[in-house]
PDB file of C-alpha atoms in Angstrom:
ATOM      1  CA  UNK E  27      49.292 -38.654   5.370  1.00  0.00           C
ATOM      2  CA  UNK E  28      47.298 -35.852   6.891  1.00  0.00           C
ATOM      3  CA  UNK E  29      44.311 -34.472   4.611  1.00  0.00           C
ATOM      4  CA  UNK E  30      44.079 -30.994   3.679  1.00  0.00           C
ATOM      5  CA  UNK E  31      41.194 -28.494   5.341  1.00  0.00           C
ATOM      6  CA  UNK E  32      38.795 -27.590   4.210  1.00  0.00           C
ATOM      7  CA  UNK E  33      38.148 -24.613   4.981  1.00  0.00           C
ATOM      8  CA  UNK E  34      34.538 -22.426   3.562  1.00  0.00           C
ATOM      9  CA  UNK E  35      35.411 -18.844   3.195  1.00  0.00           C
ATOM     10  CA  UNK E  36      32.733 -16.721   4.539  1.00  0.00           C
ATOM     11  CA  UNK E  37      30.482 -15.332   2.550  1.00  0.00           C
ATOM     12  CA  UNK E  38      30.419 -11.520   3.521  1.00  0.00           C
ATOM     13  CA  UNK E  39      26.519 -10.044   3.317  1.00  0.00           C
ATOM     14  CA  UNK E  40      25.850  -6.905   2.073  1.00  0.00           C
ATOM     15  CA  UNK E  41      23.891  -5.007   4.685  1.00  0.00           C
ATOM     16  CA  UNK E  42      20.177  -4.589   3.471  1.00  0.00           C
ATOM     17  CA  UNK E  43      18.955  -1.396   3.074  1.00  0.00           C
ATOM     18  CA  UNK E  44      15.312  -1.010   5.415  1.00  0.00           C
ATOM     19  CA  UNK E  45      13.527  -0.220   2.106  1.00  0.00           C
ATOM     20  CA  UNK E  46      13.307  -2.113  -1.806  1.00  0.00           C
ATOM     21  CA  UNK E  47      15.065  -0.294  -3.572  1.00  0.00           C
ATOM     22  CA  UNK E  48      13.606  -1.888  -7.326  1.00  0.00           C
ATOM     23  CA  UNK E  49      10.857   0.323  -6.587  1.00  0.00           C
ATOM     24  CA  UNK E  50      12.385   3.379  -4.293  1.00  0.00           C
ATOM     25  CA  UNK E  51      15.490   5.192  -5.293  1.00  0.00           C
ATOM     26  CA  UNK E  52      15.965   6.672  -1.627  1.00  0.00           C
ATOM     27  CA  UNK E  53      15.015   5.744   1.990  1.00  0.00           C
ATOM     28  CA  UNK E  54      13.445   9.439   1.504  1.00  0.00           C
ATOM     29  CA  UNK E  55      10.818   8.476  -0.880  1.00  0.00           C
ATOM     30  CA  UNK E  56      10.275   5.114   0.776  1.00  0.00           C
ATOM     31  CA  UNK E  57       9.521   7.085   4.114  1.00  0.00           C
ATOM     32  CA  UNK E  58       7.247   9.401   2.138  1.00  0.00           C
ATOM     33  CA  UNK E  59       5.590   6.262   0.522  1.00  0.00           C
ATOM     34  CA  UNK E  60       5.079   4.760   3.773  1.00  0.00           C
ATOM     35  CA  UNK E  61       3.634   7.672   5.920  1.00  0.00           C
ATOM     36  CA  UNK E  62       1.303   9.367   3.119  1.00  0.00           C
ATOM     37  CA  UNK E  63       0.270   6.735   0.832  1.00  0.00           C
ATOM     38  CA  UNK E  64       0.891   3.184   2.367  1.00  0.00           C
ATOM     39  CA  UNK E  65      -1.144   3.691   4.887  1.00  0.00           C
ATOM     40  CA  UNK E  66      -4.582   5.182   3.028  1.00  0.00           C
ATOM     41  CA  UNK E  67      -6.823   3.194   1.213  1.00  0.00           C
ATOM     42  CA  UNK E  68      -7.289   4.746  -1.809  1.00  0.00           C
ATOM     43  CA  UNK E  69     -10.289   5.007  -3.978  1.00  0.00           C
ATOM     44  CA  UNK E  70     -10.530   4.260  -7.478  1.00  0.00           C
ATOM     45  CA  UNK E  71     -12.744   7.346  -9.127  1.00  0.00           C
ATOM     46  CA  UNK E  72     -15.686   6.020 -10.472  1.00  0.00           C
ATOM     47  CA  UNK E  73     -19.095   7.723 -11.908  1.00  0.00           C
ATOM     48  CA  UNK E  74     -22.161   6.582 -10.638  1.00  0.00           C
ATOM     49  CA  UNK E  75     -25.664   7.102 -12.114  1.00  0.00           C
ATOM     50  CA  UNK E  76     -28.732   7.089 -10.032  1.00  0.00           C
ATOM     51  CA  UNK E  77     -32.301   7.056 -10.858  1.00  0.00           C
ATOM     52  CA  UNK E  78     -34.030   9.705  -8.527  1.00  0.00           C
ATOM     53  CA  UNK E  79     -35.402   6.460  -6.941  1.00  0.00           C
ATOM     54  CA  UNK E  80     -31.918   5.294  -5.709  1.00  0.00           C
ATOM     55  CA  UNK E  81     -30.472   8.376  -4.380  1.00  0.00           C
ATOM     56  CA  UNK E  82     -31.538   7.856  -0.731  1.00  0.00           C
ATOM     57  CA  UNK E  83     -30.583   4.069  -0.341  1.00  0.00           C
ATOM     58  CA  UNK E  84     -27.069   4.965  -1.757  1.00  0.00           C
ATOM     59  CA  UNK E  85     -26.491   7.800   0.459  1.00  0.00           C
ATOM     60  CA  UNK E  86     -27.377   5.665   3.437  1.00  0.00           C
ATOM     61  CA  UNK E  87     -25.068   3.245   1.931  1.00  0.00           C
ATOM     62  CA  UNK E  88     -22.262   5.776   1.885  1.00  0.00           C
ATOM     63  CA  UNK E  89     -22.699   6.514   5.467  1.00  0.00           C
ATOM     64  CA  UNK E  90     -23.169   3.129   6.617  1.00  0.00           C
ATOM     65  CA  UNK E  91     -19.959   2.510   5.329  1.00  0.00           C
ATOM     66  CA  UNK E  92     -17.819   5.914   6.787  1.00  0.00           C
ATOM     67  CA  UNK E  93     -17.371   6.590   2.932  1.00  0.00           C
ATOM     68  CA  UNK E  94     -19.010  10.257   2.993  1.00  0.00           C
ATOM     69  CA  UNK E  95     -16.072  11.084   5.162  1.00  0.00           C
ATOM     70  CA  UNK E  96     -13.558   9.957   1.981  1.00  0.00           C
ATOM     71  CA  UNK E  97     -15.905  11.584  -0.511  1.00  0.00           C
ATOM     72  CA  UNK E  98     -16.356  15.001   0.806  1.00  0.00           C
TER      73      UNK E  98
END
């Protein structure tokens, strides 16, 4: 008595698409995502209130830091 095979089917992948698309309904937005906003670090707006006193230490502190470049 010879047993039968057994035999897994394979399981046939879907091909992945280079980009998630739960959050990007093309490969054109996730392109445009990637190359103008991915890449930046963005900065939350924020208001900031100095005492005449302050003003020079936080400016140093902005260009210590490269930020005047972002802020200008």
């Amino acid at each position: 008595m010879q047993m039968a095979s057994r035999k897994r089917k394979a399981t046939t992948s879907q091909p992945r698409e280079p980009y998630d698309t739960t959050y990007f309904v093309s490969e054109v937005a996730w392109e445009r995502y990637s190359q103008n906003i991915h890449s930046q670090n963005i900065l939350l707006k924020r208001n900031v209130n100095l005492f005449v006193t302050e003003y020079d230490e936080f400016r140093r502190e902005l260009i210590r830091q490269n930020w005047h470049k972002v802020l200008t």
